Coordinates of N, CA, C and O in Angstrom, one line a residue:
X1 N -34.8 -24.0 3.4 CA -34.0 -23.1 3.8 C -32.8 -22.3 3.1 O -31.9 -23.2 2.6
X2 N -33.2 -21.2 2.5 CA -32.2 -20.6 1.9 C -31.2 -19.6 2.6 O -31.9 -18.9 3.5
X3 N -29.9 -19.7 2.6 CA -29.4 -18.5 3.1 C -28.6 -17.4 2.1 O -28.1 -18.1 0.6
X4 N -29.0 -16.9 2.6 CA -27.9 -15.6 1.7 C -26.6 -14.7 2.4 O -26.7 -14.8 3.7
X5 N -26.1 -14.1 1.5 CA -24.7 -13.6 2.0 C -25.5 -12.0 3.3 O -26.3 -11.4 2.2
X6 N -25.0 -12.0 4.1 CA -25.7 -10.7 4.8 C -24.7 -9.0 4.7 O -23.5 -9.7 4.9
X7 N -24.9 -8.5 4.5 CA -24.0 -6.9 4.3 C -23.8 -6.8 6.3 O -24.5 -7.2 6.9
X8 N -22.8 -6.3 6.2 CA -22.5 -5.8 7.4 C -23.6 -4.8 8.3 O -24.3 -5.1 9.3
X9 N -24.1 -4.1 7.2 CA -25.4 -2.9 7.8 C -26.6 -3.6 8.3 O -27.1 -3.5 8.9
X10 N -26.6 -4.6 7.4 CA -27.9 -5.8 8.0 C -27.8 -6.4 9.3 O -28.8 -6.6 10.1
X11 N -26.8 -6.7 9.3 CA -26.5 -7.6 10.7 C -26.7 -6.3 11.8 O -26.9 -7.1 13.0
X12 N -25.7 -5.2 11.5 CA -25.9 -4.3 13.0 C -27.2 -4.0 13.2 O -27.5 -3.5 14.3
X13 N -28.2 -3.7 12.2 CA -29.4 -3.6 11.8 C -30.2 -4.6 12.6 O -31.4 -4.3 13.8
X14 N -29.8 -5.7 12.5 CA -30.9 -7.0 13.3 C -30.4 -6.8 15.3 O -31.3 -6.9 15.8
X15 N -29.2 -6.4 15.4 CA -28.8 -6.1 16.6 C -29.3 -5.4 17.1 O -29.6 -5.4 18.5
X16 N -29.3 -4.5 16.3 CA -29.9 -2.7 17.2 C -31.5 -3.3 17.8 O -32.0 -2.7 18.8
X17 N -32.4 -4.0 16.4 CA -33.7 -4.2 16.7 C -33.7 -5.5 17.8 O -34.8 -4.7 18.9
X18 N -32.8 -6.7 18.0 CA -33.4 -7.5 19.0 C -32.3 -7.0 20.4 O -33.0 -7.4 21.5
X19 N -31.4 -6.4 20.1 CA -30.8 -6.0 21.7 C -31.0 -4.5 22.0 O -30.8 -4.8 22.6
X20 N -31.3 -4.1 21.4 CA -31.5 -2.7 21.9 C -30.4 -1.5 21.6 O -30.2 -0.6 22.6
X21 N -29.3 -2.4 20.9 CA -28.0 -2.0 21.3 C -27.7 -0.7 20.1 O -28.6 -0.8 19.0
X22 N -26.8 0.2 19.9 CA -26.7 0.9 18.8 C -24.9 1.2 18.7 O -24.1 0.7 19.3
X23 N -24.9 1.7 17.3 CA -23.3 1.4 17.4 C -23.2 2.5 16.0 O -24.0 3.6 15.6
X24 N -22.0 3.2 16.5 CA -21.3 4.8 15.7 C -20.4 4.3 14.9 O -19.3 3.7 15.4
X25 N -20.5 4.7 13.6 CA -19.5 4.6 12.9 C -18.7 5.5 12.7 O -19.2 6.7 12.2
X26 N -17.4 5.5 12.4 CA -16.3 6.2 12.3 C -15.3 6.0 11.4 O -14.9 5.1 11.4
X27 N -14.7 6.9 10.4 CA -13.5 6.3 9.9 C -12.5 7.6 10.2 O -12.8 8.5 10.2
X28 N -11.7 7.3 10.8 CA -10.6 8.1 11.8 C -9.7 8.9 10.0 O -9.3 8.6 8.9
X29 N -9.4 10.2 10.3 CA -9.1 11.1 9.4 C -7.4 10.3 8.8 O -7.4 10.6 7.9
X30 N -6.6 10.1 10.2 CA -5.3 9.5 9.6 C -5.6 8.4 8.5 O -4.8 8.1 7.7
X31 N -6.2 7.3 9.1 CA -6.7 6.4 8.0 C -7.2 6.9 6.4 O -5.6 6.1 5.5
X32 N -7.6 7.6 6.3 CA -8.1 8.3 4.9 C -7.2 9.0 4.3 O -6.4 8.8 3.2
X33 N -6.0 10.0 5.3 CA -4.9 10.5 4.5 C -3.6 9.7 4.3 O -3.0 9.7 3.5
X34 N -3.6 8.1 4.8 CA -2.8 7.5 4.8 C -3.0 6.7 3.4 O -1.8 6.8 2.4
X35 N -4.3 6.4 2.9 CA -4.6 6.0 1.7 C -4.5 7.1 0.8 O -3.9 6.5 -0.2
X36 N -4.3 8.1 0.4 CA -4.7 9.1 0.0 C -3.2 9.6 -0.6 O -2.8 9.5 -1.7
X37 N -2.4 9.3 0.6 CA -0.9 9.5 0.6 C -0.1 8.7 -0.6 O 0.5 8.6 -1.3
X38 N -0.6 7.2 -0.2 CA -0.2 6.2 -1.1 C -0.1 6.3 -2.6 O 0.5 6.1 -3.2
X39 N -1.5 6.3 -2.7 CA -2.2 6.7 -4.0 C -1.3 7.9 -4.9 O -1.4 8.1 -5.9
X40 N -1.2 8.9 -4.0 CA -0.2 10.1 -4.8 C 1.5 9.5 -5.0 O 1.5 10.8 -5.8
X41 N 1.8 9.2 -5.0 CA 3.2 8.9 -4.8 C 3.0 8.7 -6.7 O 2.6 7.5 -7.0
X42 N 4.4 8.5 -7.1 CA 4.7 8.7 -8.9 C 6.0 8.2 -9.0 O 6.6 8.6 -7.7
X43 N 6.3 8.5 -10.3 CA 7.6 7.5 -10.7 C 8.9 8.8 -10.1 O 9.9 8.6 -9.5
X44 N 8.1 9.8 -10.5 CA 8.8 11.4 -9.7 C 9.7 10.9 -8.6 O 10.2 11.7 -8.0
X45 N 8.5 10.7 -7.6 CA 8.7 10.6 -6.1 C 10.3 9.9 -6.1 O 11.3 9.7 -4.9
X46 N 10.6 8.6 -6.7 CA 12.0 8.3 -6.5 C 13.3 9.1 -6.9 O 14.1 8.3 -6.8
X47 N 13.1 9.9 -7.6 CA 14.3 10.5 -8.2 C 15.0 10.9 -7.5 O 16.2 11.9 -7.8
X48 N 14.4 10.9 -5.7 CA 15.6 11.6 -4.9 C 17.0 10.4 -4.8 O 17.5 10.6 -3.9
X49 N 16.4 9.0 -5.3 CA 17.1 8.4 -4.8 C 18.2 8.0 -6.4 O 17.7 8.8 -7.8
X50 N 19.5 7.3 -6.3 CA 20.5 7.0 -7.6 C 19.8 6.5 -8.3 O 18.9 5.7 -8.1
X51 N 19.8 6.5 -9.8 CA 19.5 5.6 -10.9 C 19.5 4.2 -10.5 O 19.5 3.6 -10.8
X52 N 20.9 4.0 -9.8 CA 21.5 2.4 -9.4 C 20.6 2.0 -8.6 O 20.2 0.7 -8.7
X53 N 19.9 2.6 -7.5 CA 19.0 2.0 -6.4 C 18.2 2.1 -7.3 O 17.4 1.3 -6.7
X54 N 17.4 2.8 -8.3 CA 16.3 2.5 -8.5 C 15.9 1.7 -9.1 O 15.1 0.5 -9.3
X55 N 17.3 1.4 -10.0 CA 17.7 -0.1 -11.0 C 17.6 -1.3 -10.0 O 16.7 -2.1 -10.2
X56 N 17.7 -1.1 -8.7 CA 18.2 -2.6 -7.9 C 17.1 -2.4 -6.9 O 16.4 -4.0 -7.1
X57 N 16.1 -1.3 -7.0 CA 14.9 -1.8 -6.5 C 13.8 -2.2 -7.6 O 13.2 -3.2 -7.1
X58 N 13.8 -1.9 -8.7 CA 13.3 -2.4 -9.6 C 13.6 -4.2 -9.9 O 12.3 -4.7 -10.2
X59 N 14.8 -4.6 -10.0 CA 15.0 -6.1 -10.3 C 14.7 -6.2 -8.9 O 13.9 -7.5 -9.3
X60 N 14.7 -6.0 -7.8 CA 13.9 -6.6 -6.7 C 12.4 -7.0 -6.8 O 12.1 -8.2 -6.4
X61 N 12.0 -5.9 -7.0 CA 10.4 -6.2 -7.5 C 9.9 -6.9 -8.3 O 9.4 -7.7 -8.0
X62 N 10.9 -6.9 -9.3 CA 10.6 -7.7 -10.7 C 10.9 -9.1 -10.2 O 10.0 -10.2 -10.7
X63 N 11.7 -9.4 -9.1 CA 12.4 -11.0 -8.7 C 11.1 -11.2 -7.5 O 10.9 -12.2 -6.7
X64 N 10.6 -10.6 -7.0 CA 9.3 -10.6 -5.8 C 10.3 -10.9 -4.6 O 9.8 -11.4 -3.6
X65 N 11.2 -10.2 -4.8 CA 12.3 -10.1 -3.3 C 12.0 -9.1 -2.2 O 12.4 -7.7 -2.2
X66 N 10.8 -9.6 -1.2 CA 10.8 -8.1 -0.4 C 11.8 -8.1 0.3 O 11.8 -7.3 1.1
X67 N 12.4 -8.9 1.0 CA 14.0 -8.8 1.8 C 14.5 -7.7 1.4 O 14.9 -6.8 2.2
X68 N 15.1 -7.9 -0.3 CA 15.5 -7.0 -0.6 C 15.1 -5.5 -1.3 O 15.6 -4.6 -0.6
X69 N 13.8 -5.7 -1.2 CA 13.3 -4.4 -1.4 C 13.3 -3.6 -0.5 O 13.2 -2.7 -0.1
X70 N 12.7 -4.7 0.8 CA 12.8 -4.0 1.8 C 14.2 -2.9 2.5 O 14.4 -2.3 3.0
X71 N 14.8 -3.9 2.2 CA 16.8 -3.4 2.5 C 17.1 -2.1 1.7 O 17.4 -1.4 2.0
X72 N 16.7 -1.9 0.7 CA 16.7 -0.6 -0.6 C 16.0 0.3 0.0 O 16.4 1.5 0.2
X73 N 15.1 -0.1 0.7 CA 13.5 1.0 1.2 C 14.5 1.9 2.3 O 14.3 2.8 2.4
X74 N 15.3 0.8 3.2 CA 16.2 1.7 4.4 C 17.3 2.5 3.9 O 17.5 3.2 5.2
X75 N 17.4 2.4 2.7 CA 18.7 3.7 2.7 C 18.2 4.8 2.1 O 18.6 5.7 1.5
X76 N 16.3 4.8 1.8 CA 16.0 6.1 1.9 C 16.6 6.9 2.7 O 16.1 6.8 4.1
X77 N 16.9 8.5 2.6 CA 16.7 9.0 3.0 C 15.5 9.6 4.4 O 14.8 9.5 4.3
X78 N 15.9 9.7 5.9 CA 14.9 10.3 6.6 C 14.0 11.0 6.3 O 12.7 11.7 6.4
X79 N 14.4 11.9 5.1 CA 13.5 13.4 4.6 C 13.0 13.0 4.0 O 11.4 13.4 3.8
X80 N 12.8 11.6 3.3 CA 11.5 11.2 2.5 C 11.0 10.0 2.9 O 10.5 8.8 2.3
X81 N 10.7 10.3 4.4 CA 10.0 9.0 5.4 C 8.3 8.8 4.8 O 8.4 7.1 4.9
X82 N 8.1 9.6 3.9 CA 6.8 8.9 3.6 C 6.6 8.1 2.5 O 6.3 7.3 2.2
X83 N 7.4 8.5 1.8 CA 7.9 7.5 0.5 C 8.8 6.0 0.7 O 7.8 5.1 0.9
X84 N 9.5 6.3 2.0 CA 10.4 4.9 2.5 C 8.9 4.1 3.3 O 8.7 2.7 3.1
X85 N 8.1 4.6 3.8 CA 6.8 3.7 4.3 C 5.8 3.5 3.6 O 5.4 2.3 3.5
X86 N 5.3 3.8 2.2 CA 4.5 3.8 1.6 C 4.9 2.3 0.4 O 4.7 1.2 0.4
X87 N 6.5 2.7 -0.3 CA 7.1 1.3 -1.0 C 7.6 0.3 0.2 O 7.4 -0.8 -0.2
X88 N 7.3 0.4 1.8 CA 7.4 -0.5 2.6 C 6.3 -1.3 2.5 O 6.2 -2.5 2.7
X89 N 5.4 -0.6 2.7 CA 4.1 -1.1 3.0 C 3.6 -1.8 1.6 O 3.0 -2.8 2.1
X90 N 3.9 -1.3 0.6 CA 3.7 -1.9 -0.9 C 4.0 -3.4 -0.6 O 4.0 -4.5 -1.0
X91 N 5.8 -3.2 -0.6 CA 6.2 -4.7 -0.2 C 6.0 -5.7 0.7 O 5.9 -7.0 0.0
X92 N 5.3 -5.5 1.6 CA 5.0 -5.9 2.7 C 3.8 -6.8 2.1 O 3.8 -8.1 3.0
X93 N 2.8 -6.2 1.6 CA 1.7 -6.6 1.2 C 1.9 -7.4 -0.3 O 1.1 -7.7 -1.0
X94 N 2.9 -7.5 -0.4 CA 3.3 -8.1 -1.9 C 3.0 -7.2 -3.4 O 2.2 -7.8 -3.9
X95 N 2.8 -6.6 -3.1 CA 2.0 -5.0 -4.3 C 3.2 -5.1 -5.1 O 3.7 -4.2 -5.7
X96 N 4.0 -6.0 -5.6 CA 5.4 -6.4 -6.3 C 4.8 -5.3 -8.3 O 6.0 -4.8 -8.3
X97 N 4.0 -5.7 -8.1 CA 3.4 -4.8 -9.7 C 3.5 -3.2 -9.5 O 3.9 -2.7 -10.9
X98 N 3.3 -2.7 -8.6 CA 3.2 -1.1 -8.1 C 4.3 -0.8 -8.1 O 4.6 0.3 -8.5
X99 N 5.4 -1.7 -7.5 CA 6.7 -1.2 -7.4 C 7.5 -1.3 -8.3 O 7.9 0.1 -9.2
X100 N 7.0 -1.9 -9.3 CA 7.6 -2.0 -10.8 C 7.1 -1.2 -11.5 O 7.8 -0.1 -12.0
X101 N 5.7 -0.8 -11.5 CA 5.3 0.3 -12.2 C 5.6 1.7 -11.8 O 5.6 2.5 -12.5
X102 N 6.0 1.8 -10.6 CA 6.5 3.4 -9.7 C 7.9 3.4 -10.8 O 8.6 4.6 -10.9
X103 N 8.9 2.1 -10.7 CA 10.1 2.6 -11.4 C 10.1 2.6 -12.7 O 11.3 3.0 -13.8
X104 N 9.6 1.8 -13.2 CA 9.9 1.1 -15.1 C 10.0 2.9 -15.8 O 11.1 2.7 -16.4
X105 N 9.0 3.5 -15.9 CA 9.4 4.7 -16.5 C 10.5 5.4 -16.2 O 11.6 6.5 -17.1
X106 N 11.7 5.3 -15.1 CA 13.0 5.6 -14.9 C 14.2 4.8 -15.1 O 15.1 5.2 -15.1
X107 N 13.7 4.0 -15.8 CA 14.7 2.7 -16.2 C 14.8 2.6 -17.6 O 13.9 2.7 -18.3
X108 N 16.1 2.8 -18.0 CA 16.6 3.3 -19.3 C 16.9 1.6 -20.0 O 17.4 1.1 -19.0
X109 N 15.8 1.0 -20.8 CA 16.5 0.1 -21.4 C 17.7 -0.2 -22.2 O 17.1 0.1 -23.6
X110 N 18.6 -0.2 -21.7 CA 20.1 -0.2 -22.6 C 20.2 -1.7 -22.4 O 20.7 -2.5 -21.8
X111 N 20.7 -2.3 -24.1 CA 20.7 -3.7 -24.2 C 22.5 -3.9 -24.9 O 22.6 -2.7 -25.5

């Protein structure tokens, strides 16, 4: 007897066939909007903050310091709530590479 990986669709079809149940699949609009809003952020969205703040957040992301990133995100004005939420979500999901990539174009490399 060999076992194969099953897709959700196959399992739900079997349940429908044997139990006579049916499933309604929907995706909420807010989830779609949330995902597209996050991907729409660019480095320019960070320009509402000071260069010092951007540098601090960049360095915190390089160090993978979730607490410091979240602390700095807390300094974002309420008028930029979507930006704050998106950055906080990236930090909580340990997406530090994305956080670094957002700030990198704005950081001046002065040695």
